[in-house]
Amino acid sequence: MIIGVPKEIKDNENRVALTPSGASELKRSGHTVLVQKDAGAGSGFADAHYLKAGAQIIDSPAEIFEKAEMILKVKEPQPPELKMLREGQILFTYLHLAAEKAVTDALLERKVTGIAYETVSENGFLPLLAPMSEVAGRMSCLVAGYYLQKPHGGKGVLMSGVPGTKPAKVLIVGGGFVGMNAATVAYGMGADVTILEKGIPRIRVLKDLLPKATILVSNHAVLEDEIKTADAVIGAVLVPGAKAPKLITKEMVASMQPGSVIVDVAIDQGGCTETSRPTTHSKPVYTENGVIHYCVTNMPGAYPRTSTIALTNATLPYALLLAKSGTAAIKTNVPLKLGLNTYKGKLTCEGVAEAFGMEYVNPDKLL
């Protein structure tokens, strides 16, 4: 198979979908790998590294999209890229379609085989989302600590505090992969950590991992009460493939103290805060009701070297399956079938269909 790796064009997105070692594995398996010039530069991988791995360096993205049977990307295709996709082409990337109606419509119109990293699932575990959830979760508390600084508009509270003062109170909404990683870093920074999680079995796991954190059963009343005294709130809610629920209301935000910070990690799925709207690394924050909102849709792009290596480690086994067998791999591999979002002009992800009130088609009827 011919595999294309274009350079990411989303704002400050310096990750790349494939490391040189990943390209080498695909080449050794008999496939052709086309990498756009400077695609890996932001992650510290020069074109020479890809050439040594056996890949071909291509100047223009148009040539990559034209020649490749499968496109490997990091983020959802941007408008110029959508125009270059074609019928039957496999697109393997983070799609987050429940928050991207225009992208959904374009993939359906062009009859692209869209496989979303974030919905590939093995026994309830999301192996391709996990590494970026780890990065986003861990960096969320670093971001919160930065914007709590007074020169950046925050209330001037140090995460750890010092002897004789209280540490910052960090409220984490959601105890999944993002929430657990956020809590680990917040706890390491010396913050006062509270996690809200609705699943009792998960609460028991979190309590074993973070015995000194306060872990509460999540509901509207508890969230309403806890958020009033929080210095930083980490939105870490996920419904795989679907739009994130708006758990944090406008009224809750209005009840927070001026200079507090919200980091909505769920923003790439629409956000879990009613006052959240997508931002970029160029303009990462805005203030509403005196509360600083950080809602960058590609948070791990701030740490591209770490993120690219972690992402390729997770995606490469699936990329090899797709490169070997094409859509036949989707038919026989359950995780890949769960990752299939669009196929032959039909929507094959229930969460996305529900988000937009569109028709869902079981992929088994199409494959």
GROMACS .gro file of C-alpha atoms in nm:
model
  367
    1MET     CA    1   0.000   0.000   0.000
    2ILE     CA    2   0.103   0.361  -0.055
    3ILE     CA    3   0.085   0.552   0.274
    4GLY     CA    4   0.094   0.932   0.285
    5VAL     CA    5   0.200   1.146   0.581
    6PRO     CA    6   0.122   1.515   0.520
    7LYS     CA    7   0.253   1.801   0.731
    8GLU     CA    8  -0.006   1.912   0.988
    9ILE     CA    9  -0.149   2.259   0.919
   10LYS     CA   10  -0.370   2.318   1.225
   11ASP     CA   11  -0.257   2.617   1.434
   12ASN     CA   12   0.074   2.536   1.606
   13GLU     CA   13   0.033   2.164   1.545
   14ASN     CA   14   0.390   2.037   1.545
   15ARG     CA   15   0.315   1.668   1.584
   16VAL     CA   16   0.350   1.429   1.292
   17ALA     CA   17   0.156   1.107   1.242
   18LEU     CA   18   0.458   0.881   1.198
   19THR     CA   19   0.811   0.869   1.338
   20PRO     CA   20   1.102   0.763   1.115
   21SER     CA   21   1.113   0.429   1.301
   22GLY     CA   22   0.745   0.383   1.222
   23ALA     CA   23   0.815   0.459   0.857
   24SER     CA   24   1.090   0.201   0.864
   25GLU     CA   25   0.852  -0.068   0.994
   26LEU     CA   26   0.602   0.006   0.717
   27LYS     CA   27   0.878   0.001   0.455
   28ARG     CA   28   1.014  -0.329   0.588
   29SER     CA   29   0.664  -0.473   0.552
   30GLY     CA   30   0.670  -0.392   0.181
   31HIS     CA   31   0.478  -0.063   0.175
   32THR     CA   32   0.561   0.274   0.021
   33VAL     CA   33   0.574   0.569   0.261
   34LEU     CA   34   0.541   0.925   0.131
   35VAL     CA   35   0.627   1.199   0.384
   36GLN     CA   36   0.575   1.566   0.311
   37LYS     CA   37   0.884   1.782   0.331
   38ASP     CA   38   0.946   1.909   0.686
   39ALA     CA   39   0.644   1.718   0.821
   40GLY     CA   40   0.848   1.594   1.118
   41ALA     CA   41   1.055   1.906   1.176
   42GLY     CA   42   0.838   2.035   1.460
   43SER     CA   43   0.884   1.706   1.644
   44GLY     CA   44   1.260   1.700   1.589
   45PHE     CA   45   1.259   1.453   1.299
   46ALA     CA   46   1.444   1.583   0.992
   47ASP     CA   47   1.371   1.472   0.637
   48ALA     CA   48   1.705   1.291   0.641
   49HIS     CA   49   1.574   1.064   0.918
   50TYR     CA   50   1.279   0.960   0.702
   51LEU     CA   51   1.498   0.908   0.395
   52LYS     CA   52   1.724   0.682   0.600
   53ALA     CA   53   1.414   0.487   0.708
   54GLY     CA   54   1.324   0.428   0.344
   55ALA     CA   55   1.050   0.687   0.303
   56GLN     CA   56   1.019   0.925   0.009
   57ILE     CA   57   1.010   1.300   0.072
   58ILE     CA   58   0.738   1.480  -0.123
   59ASP     CA   59   0.724   1.858  -0.160
   60SER     CA   60   0.352   1.918  -0.191
   61PRO     CA   61   0.056   1.789   0.011
   62ALA     CA   62  -0.146   1.766  -0.311
   63GLU     CA   63   0.088   1.499  -0.446
   64ILE     CA   64   0.065   1.300  -0.123
   65PHE     CA   65  -0.316   1.308  -0.120
   66GLU     CA   66  -0.326   1.220  -0.488
   67LYS     CA   67  -0.094   0.917  -0.464
   68ALA     CA   68  -0.164   0.773  -0.118
   69GLU     CA   69  -0.416   0.496  -0.061
   70MET     CA   70  -0.406   0.568   0.313
   71ILE     CA   71  -0.346   0.905   0.477
   72LEU     CA   72  -0.197   0.906   0.827
   73LYS     CA   73  -0.257   1.229   1.019
   74VAL     CA   74  -0.272   1.360   1.373
   75LYS     CA   75  -0.563   1.603   1.364
   76GLU     CA   76  -0.887   1.619   1.168
   77PRO     CA   77  -0.839   1.737   0.808
   78GLN     CA   78  -0.852   2.113   0.765
   79PRO     CA   79  -1.055   2.277   0.483
   80PRO     CA   80  -0.772   2.270   0.224
   81GLU     CA   81  -0.710   1.902   0.303
   82LEU     CA   82  -1.077   1.804   0.283
   83LYS     CA   83  -1.081   1.912  -0.080
   84MET     CA   84  -0.795   1.673  -0.159
   85LEU     CA   85  -0.951   1.358  -0.009
   86ARG     CA   86  -1.109   1.115  -0.250
   87GLU     CA   87  -1.356   0.826  -0.257
   88GLY     CA   88  -1.233   0.504  -0.100
   89GLN     CA   89  -0.921   0.664   0.049
   90ILE     CA   90  -0.846   0.555   0.405
   91LEU     CA   91  -0.802   0.841   0.650
   92PHE     CA   92  -0.654   0.731   0.983
   93THR     CA   93  -0.638   1.016   1.235
   94TYR     CA   94  -0.810   1.187   1.528
   95LEU     CA   95  -1.143   1.295   1.378
   96HIS     CA   96  -1.358   1.412   1.674
   97LEU     CA   97  -1.649   1.435   1.433
   98ALA     CA   98  -1.910   1.497   1.704
   99ALA     CA   99  -1.764   1.847   1.735
  100GLU     CA  100  -1.698   1.893   1.360
  101LYS     CA  101  -2.017   1.892   1.148
  102ALA     CA  102  -1.841   2.040   0.843
  103VAL     CA  103  -1.573   1.769   0.852
  104THR     CA  104  -1.838   1.501   0.896
  105ASP     CA  105  -2.032   1.625   0.594
  106ALA     CA  106  -1.718   1.648   0.381
  107LEU     CA  107  -1.604   1.293   0.461
  108LEU     CA  108  -1.950   1.159   0.382
  109GLU     CA  109  -1.975   1.356   0.059
  110ARG     CA  110  -1.636   1.233  -0.058
  111LYS     CA  111  -1.705   0.876   0.059
  112VAL     CA  112  -1.384   0.861   0.260
  113THR     CA  113  -1.309   0.561   0.481
  114GLY     CA  114  -1.262   0.760   0.801
  115ILE     CA  115  -1.112   0.572   1.096
  116ALA     CA  116  -1.088   0.775   1.416
  117TYR     CA  117  -0.808   0.708   1.661
  118GLU     CA  118  -1.035   0.813   1.947
  119THR     CA  119  -1.300   0.543   1.886
  120VAL     CA  120  -1.071   0.245   1.826
  121SER     CA  121  -1.160   0.035   2.129
  122GLU     CA  122  -1.031  -0.285   2.286
  123ASN     CA  123  -1.259  -0.421   2.560
  124GLY     CA  124  -1.363  -0.069   2.657
  125PHE     CA  125  -1.005   0.066   2.653
  126LEU     CA  126  -0.917   0.335   2.397
  127PRO     CA  127  -0.555   0.248   2.309
  128LEU     CA  128  -0.501   0.525   2.054
  129LEU     CA  129  -0.661   0.799   2.261
  130ALA     CA  130  -0.480   0.696   2.580
  131PRO     CA  131  -0.132   0.839   2.502
  132MET     CA  132  -0.267   1.183   2.410
  133SER     CA  133  -0.501   1.174   2.711
  134GLU     CA  134  -0.193   1.117   2.923
  135VAL     CA  135  -0.017   1.416   2.769
  136ALA     CA  136  -0.322   1.646   2.784
  137GLY     CA  137  -0.406   1.539   3.139
  138ARG     CA  138  -0.057   1.595   3.268
  139MET     CA  139  -0.009   1.928   3.095
  140SER     CA  140  -0.351   2.058   3.205
  141CYS     CA  141  -0.224   2.123   3.558
  142LEU     CA  142   0.093   2.288   3.427
  143VAL     CA  143  -0.128   2.517   3.220
  144ALA     CA  144  -0.357   2.587   3.515
  145GLY     CA  145  -0.061   2.673   3.738
  146TYR     CA  146   0.076   2.909   3.474
  147TYR     CA  147  -0.249   3.101   3.431
  148LEU     CA  148  -0.306   3.123   3.804
  149GLN     CA  149  -0.013   3.365   3.806
  150LYS     CA  150  -0.126   3.725   3.857
  151PRO     CA  151   0.064   3.861   3.553
  152HIS     CA  152  -0.140   3.620   3.339
  153GLY     CA  153  -0.472   3.729   3.487
  154GLY     CA  154  -0.496   3.467   3.760
  155LYS     CA  155  -0.573   3.505   4.126
  156GLY     CA  156  -0.207   3.467   4.225
  157VAL     CA  157  -0.224   3.131   4.399
  158LEU     CA  158   0.081   2.902   4.387
  159MET     CA  159  -0.017   2.541   4.321
  160SER     CA  160   0.186   2.403   4.610
  161GLY     CA  161   0.148   2.695   4.845
  162VAL     CA  162   0.428   2.740   5.101
  163PRO     CA  163   0.439   2.661   5.475
  164GLY     CA  164   0.168   2.859   5.649
  165THR     CA  165  -0.047   2.904   5.334
  166LYS     CA  166  -0.304   2.688   5.160
  167PRO     CA  167  -0.214   2.518   4.831
  168ALA     CA  168  -0.431   2.572   4.526
  169LYS     CA  169  -0.753   2.371   4.515
  170VAL     CA  170  -0.770   2.176   4.189
  171LEU     CA  171  -1.108   2.030   4.097
  172ILE     CA  172  -1.096   1.755   3.833
  173VAL     CA  173  -1.427   1.670   3.669
  174GLY     CA  174  -1.400   1.313   3.546
  175GLY     CA  175  -1.178   1.034   3.674
  176GLY     CA  176  -1.088   0.864   3.349
  177PHE     CA  177  -0.750   0.862   3.177
  178VAL     CA  178  -0.727   1.240   3.149
  179GLY     CA  179  -0.850   1.299   3.501
  180MET     CA  180  -0.618   1.042   3.656
  181ASN     CA  181  -0.315   1.191   3.481
  182ALA     CA  182  -0.419   1.544   3.575
  183ALA     CA  183  -0.458   1.437   3.936
  184THR     CA  184  -0.117   1.269   3.938
  185VAL     CA  185   0.057   1.590   3.832
  186ALA     CA  186  -0.158   1.819   4.050
  187TYR     CA  187  -0.085   1.596   4.349
  188GLY     CA  188   0.287   1.598   4.263
  189MET     CA  189   0.278   1.978   4.250
  190GLY     CA  190   0.144   1.982   4.605
  191ALA     CA  191  -0.208   2.099   4.520
  192ASP     CA  192  -0.524   2.014   4.714
  193VAL     CA  193  -0.684   1.769   4.468
  194THR     CA  194  -1.053   1.679   4.442
  195ILE     CA  195  -1.179   1.441   4.173
  196LEU     CA  196  -1.543   1.402   4.078
  197GLU     CA  197  -1.627   1.064   3.922
  198LYS     CA  198  -1.964   0.893   3.882
  199GLY     CA  199  -1.850   0.531   3.865
  200ILE     CA  200  -1.810   0.366   4.204
  201PRO     CA  201  -1.568   0.095   4.078
  202ARG     CA  202  -1.356   0.367   3.920
  203ILE     CA  203  -1.361   0.568   4.242
  204ARG     CA  204  -1.218   0.267   4.426
  205VAL     CA  205  -0.937   0.240   4.170
  206LEU     CA  206  -0.859   0.611   4.195
  207LYS     CA  207  -0.856   0.598   4.574
  208ASP     CA  208  -0.598   0.319   4.566
  209LEU     CA  209  -0.382   0.515   4.321
  210LEU     CA  210  -0.423   0.855   4.490
  211PRO     CA  211  -0.497   0.788   4.856
  212LYS     CA  212  -0.454   1.149   4.966
  213ALA     CA  213  -0.686   1.296   4.701
  214THR     CA  214  -1.051   1.369   4.780
  215ILE     CA  215  -1.266   1.162   4.546
  216LEU     CA  216  -1.639   1.225   4.539
  217VAL     CA  217  -1.935   1.079   4.351
  218SER     CA  218  -2.012   1.326   4.075
  219ASN     CA  219  -2.356   1.484   4.045
  220HIS     CA  220  -2.492   1.831   3.977
  221ALA     CA  221  -2.522   1.935   4.341
  222VAL     CA  222  -2.171   1.822   4.437
  223LEU     CA  223  -2.017   1.992   4.133
  224GLU     CA  224  -2.213   2.310   4.206
  225ASP     CA  225  -2.079   2.314   4.561
  226GLU     CA  226  -1.716   2.220   4.490
  227ILE     CA  227  -1.661   2.457   4.199
  228LYS     CA  228  -1.724   2.766   4.411
  229THR     CA  229  -1.399   2.723   4.602
  230ALA     CA  230  -1.185   2.579   4.322
  231ASP     CA  231  -0.882   2.775   4.206
  232ALA     CA  232  -0.846   2.557   3.896
  233VAL     CA  233  -1.096   2.326   3.727
  234ILE     CA  234  -0.989   2.054   3.484
  235GLY     CA  235  -1.267   1.935   3.254
  236ALA     CA  236  -1.184   1.570   3.186
  237VAL     CA  237  -1.516   1.425   3.073
  238LEU     CA  238  -1.532   1.178   2.782
  239VAL     CA  239  -1.809   0.991   2.607
  240PRO     CA  240  -1.623   0.795   2.335
  241GLY     CA  241  -1.710   0.924   1.989
  242ALA     CA  242  -1.991   1.146   2.116
  243LYS     CA  243  -2.023   1.509   2.212
  244ALA     CA  244  -1.905   1.587   2.565
  245PRO     CA  245  -2.190   1.661   2.810
  246LYS     CA  246  -2.208   2.020   2.935
  247LEU     CA  247  -2.171   1.941   3.303
  248ILE     CA  248  -2.036   2.281   3.409
  249THR     CA  249  -2.310   2.540   3.361
  250LYS     CA  250  -2.282   2.914   3.307
  251GLU     CA  251  -2.418   2.965   3.657
  252MET     CA  252  -2.144   2.748   3.803
  253VAL     CA  253  -1.878   2.947   3.620
  254ALA     CA  254  -2.033   3.270   3.748
  255SER     CA  255  -2.006   3.135   4.103
  256MET     CA  256  -1.628   3.088   4.078
  257GLN     CA  257  -1.384   3.341   4.219
  258PRO     CA  258  -1.231   3.597   3.979
  259GLY     CA  259  -0.893   3.485   3.850
  260SER     CA  260  -0.978   3.115   3.872
  261VAL     CA  261  -0.888   2.895   3.575
  262ILE     CA  262  -1.081   2.637   3.373
  263VAL     CA  263  -0.886   2.400   3.148
  264ASP     CA  264  -1.143   2.221   2.932
  265VAL     CA  265  -0.957   1.917   2.801
  266ALA     CA  266  -1.285   1.789   2.652
  267ILE     CA  267  -1.300   2.081   2.407
  268ASP     CA  268  -1.204   1.864   2.109
  269GLN     CA  269  -1.535   1.684   2.170
  270GLY     CA  270  -1.725   2.011   2.212
  271GLY     CA  271  -1.622   2.086   2.572
  272CYS     CA  272  -1.787   2.004   2.905
  273THR     CA  273  -1.840   2.368   3.007
  274GLU     CA  274  -2.121   2.585   2.873
  275THR     CA  275  -1.887   2.883   2.852
  276SER     CA  276  -1.613   2.696   2.664
  277ARG     CA  277  -1.530   2.768   2.302
  278PRO     CA  278  -1.235   2.637   2.099
  279THR     CA  279  -0.906   2.827   2.120
  280THR     CA  280  -0.561   2.779   1.967
  281HIS     CA  281  -0.204   2.772   2.089
  282SER     CA  282  -0.165   3.119   1.933
  283LYS     CA  283  -0.455   3.256   2.140
  284PRO     CA  284  -0.508   2.994   2.410
  285VAL     CA  285  -0.722   3.178   2.666
  286TYR     CA  286  -1.010   3.419   2.712
  287THR     CA  287  -1.188   3.543   3.024
  288GLU     CA  288  -1.559   3.509   3.093
  289ASN     CA  289  -1.726   3.608   3.421
  290GLY     CA  290  -1.377   3.680   3.553
  291VAL     CA  291  -1.271   3.317   3.496
  292ILE     CA  292  -0.981   3.232   3.262
  293HIS     CA  293  -1.075   2.964   3.006
  294TYR     CA  294  -0.807   2.754   2.835
  295CYS     CA  295  -0.975   2.555   2.557
  296VAL     CA  296  -0.703   2.458   2.308
  297THR     CA  297  -0.829   2.178   2.085
  298ASN     CA  298  -0.486   2.022   2.025
  299MET     CA  299  -0.321   2.049   2.365
  300PRO     CA  300  -0.060   1.772   2.311
  301GLY     CA  301   0.073   1.972   2.015
  302ALA     CA  302   0.256   2.182   2.272
  303TYR     CA  303   0.481   1.883   2.343
  304PRO     CA  304   0.523   1.741   1.992
  305ARG     CA  305   0.833   1.528   2.046
  306THR     CA  306   0.684   1.333   2.335
  307SER     CA  307   0.341   1.321   2.173
  308THR     CA  308   0.457   1.203   1.830
  309ILE     CA  309   0.660   0.915   1.972
  310ALA     CA  310   0.379   0.810   2.207
  311LEU     CA  311   0.121   0.832   1.929
  312THR     CA  312   0.320   0.627   1.679
  313ASN     CA  313   0.387   0.363   1.944
  314ALA     CA  314   0.011   0.319   1.976
  315THR     CA  315  -0.108   0.359   1.616
  316LEU     CA  316   0.159   0.169   1.424
  317PRO     CA  317   0.023  -0.186   1.485
  318TYR     CA  318  -0.314  -0.078   1.345
  319ALA     CA  319  -0.155   0.110   1.056
  320LEU     CA  320   0.035  -0.206   0.964
  321LEU     CA  321  -0.290  -0.406   0.963
  322LEU     CA  322  -0.462  -0.150   0.740
  323ALA     CA  323  -0.162  -0.128   0.508
  324LYS     CA  324  -0.156  -0.505   0.470
  325SER     CA  325  -0.527  -0.572   0.416
  326GLY     CA  326  -0.703  -0.241   0.354
  327THR     CA  327  -1.072  -0.236   0.444
  328ALA     CA  328  -1.064  -0.613   0.491
  329ALA     CA  329  -0.872  -0.544   0.813
  330ILE     CA  330  -1.166  -0.341   0.940
  331LYS     CA  331  -1.403  -0.630   0.877
  332THR     CA  332  -1.197  -0.879   1.077
  333ASN     CA  333  -1.052  -0.654   1.348
  334VAL     CA  334  -1.311  -0.547   1.606
  335PRO     CA  335  -1.114  -0.247   1.743
  336LEU     CA  336  -1.070  -0.105   1.392
  337LYS     CA  337  -1.438  -0.163   1.316
  338LEU     CA  338  -1.527   0.039   1.625
  339GLY     CA  339  -1.290   0.307   1.496
  340LEU     CA  340  -1.473   0.332   1.164
  341ASN     CA  341  -1.670   0.659   1.156
  342THR     CA  342  -1.747   0.707   0.786
  343TYR     CA  343  -1.760   0.450   0.505
  344LYS     CA  344  -1.902   0.464   0.151
  345GLY     CA  345  -2.083   0.788   0.227
  346LYS     CA  346  -2.250   0.650   0.541
  347LEU     CA  347  -2.207   0.744   0.907
  348THR     CA  348  -2.091   0.438   1.103
  349CYS     CA  349  -2.038   0.588   1.450
  350GLU     CA  350  -2.345   0.601   1.675
  351GLY     CA  351  -2.212   0.885   1.891
  352VAL     CA  352  -2.160   1.114   1.593
  353ALA     CA  353  -2.499   1.025   1.446
  354GLU     CA  354  -2.665   1.109   1.777
  355ALA     CA  355  -2.478   1.440   1.806
  356PHE     CA  356  -2.612   1.564   1.472
  357GLY     CA  357  -2.942   1.377   1.445
  358MET     CA  358  -2.812   1.191   1.141
  359GLU     CA  359  -2.870   0.835   1.024
  360TYR     CA  360  -2.641   0.570   1.171
  361VAL     CA  361  -2.557   0.265   0.960
  362ASN     CA  362  -2.411  -0.047   1.120
  363PRO     CA  363  -2.072  -0.101   0.949
  364ASP     CA  364  -2.140  -0.476   0.923
  365LYS     CA  365  -2.404  -0.394   0.659
  366LEU     CA  366  -2.145  -0.212   0.448
  367LEU     CA  367  -1.822  -0.407   0.489
   0.00000   0.00000   0.00000
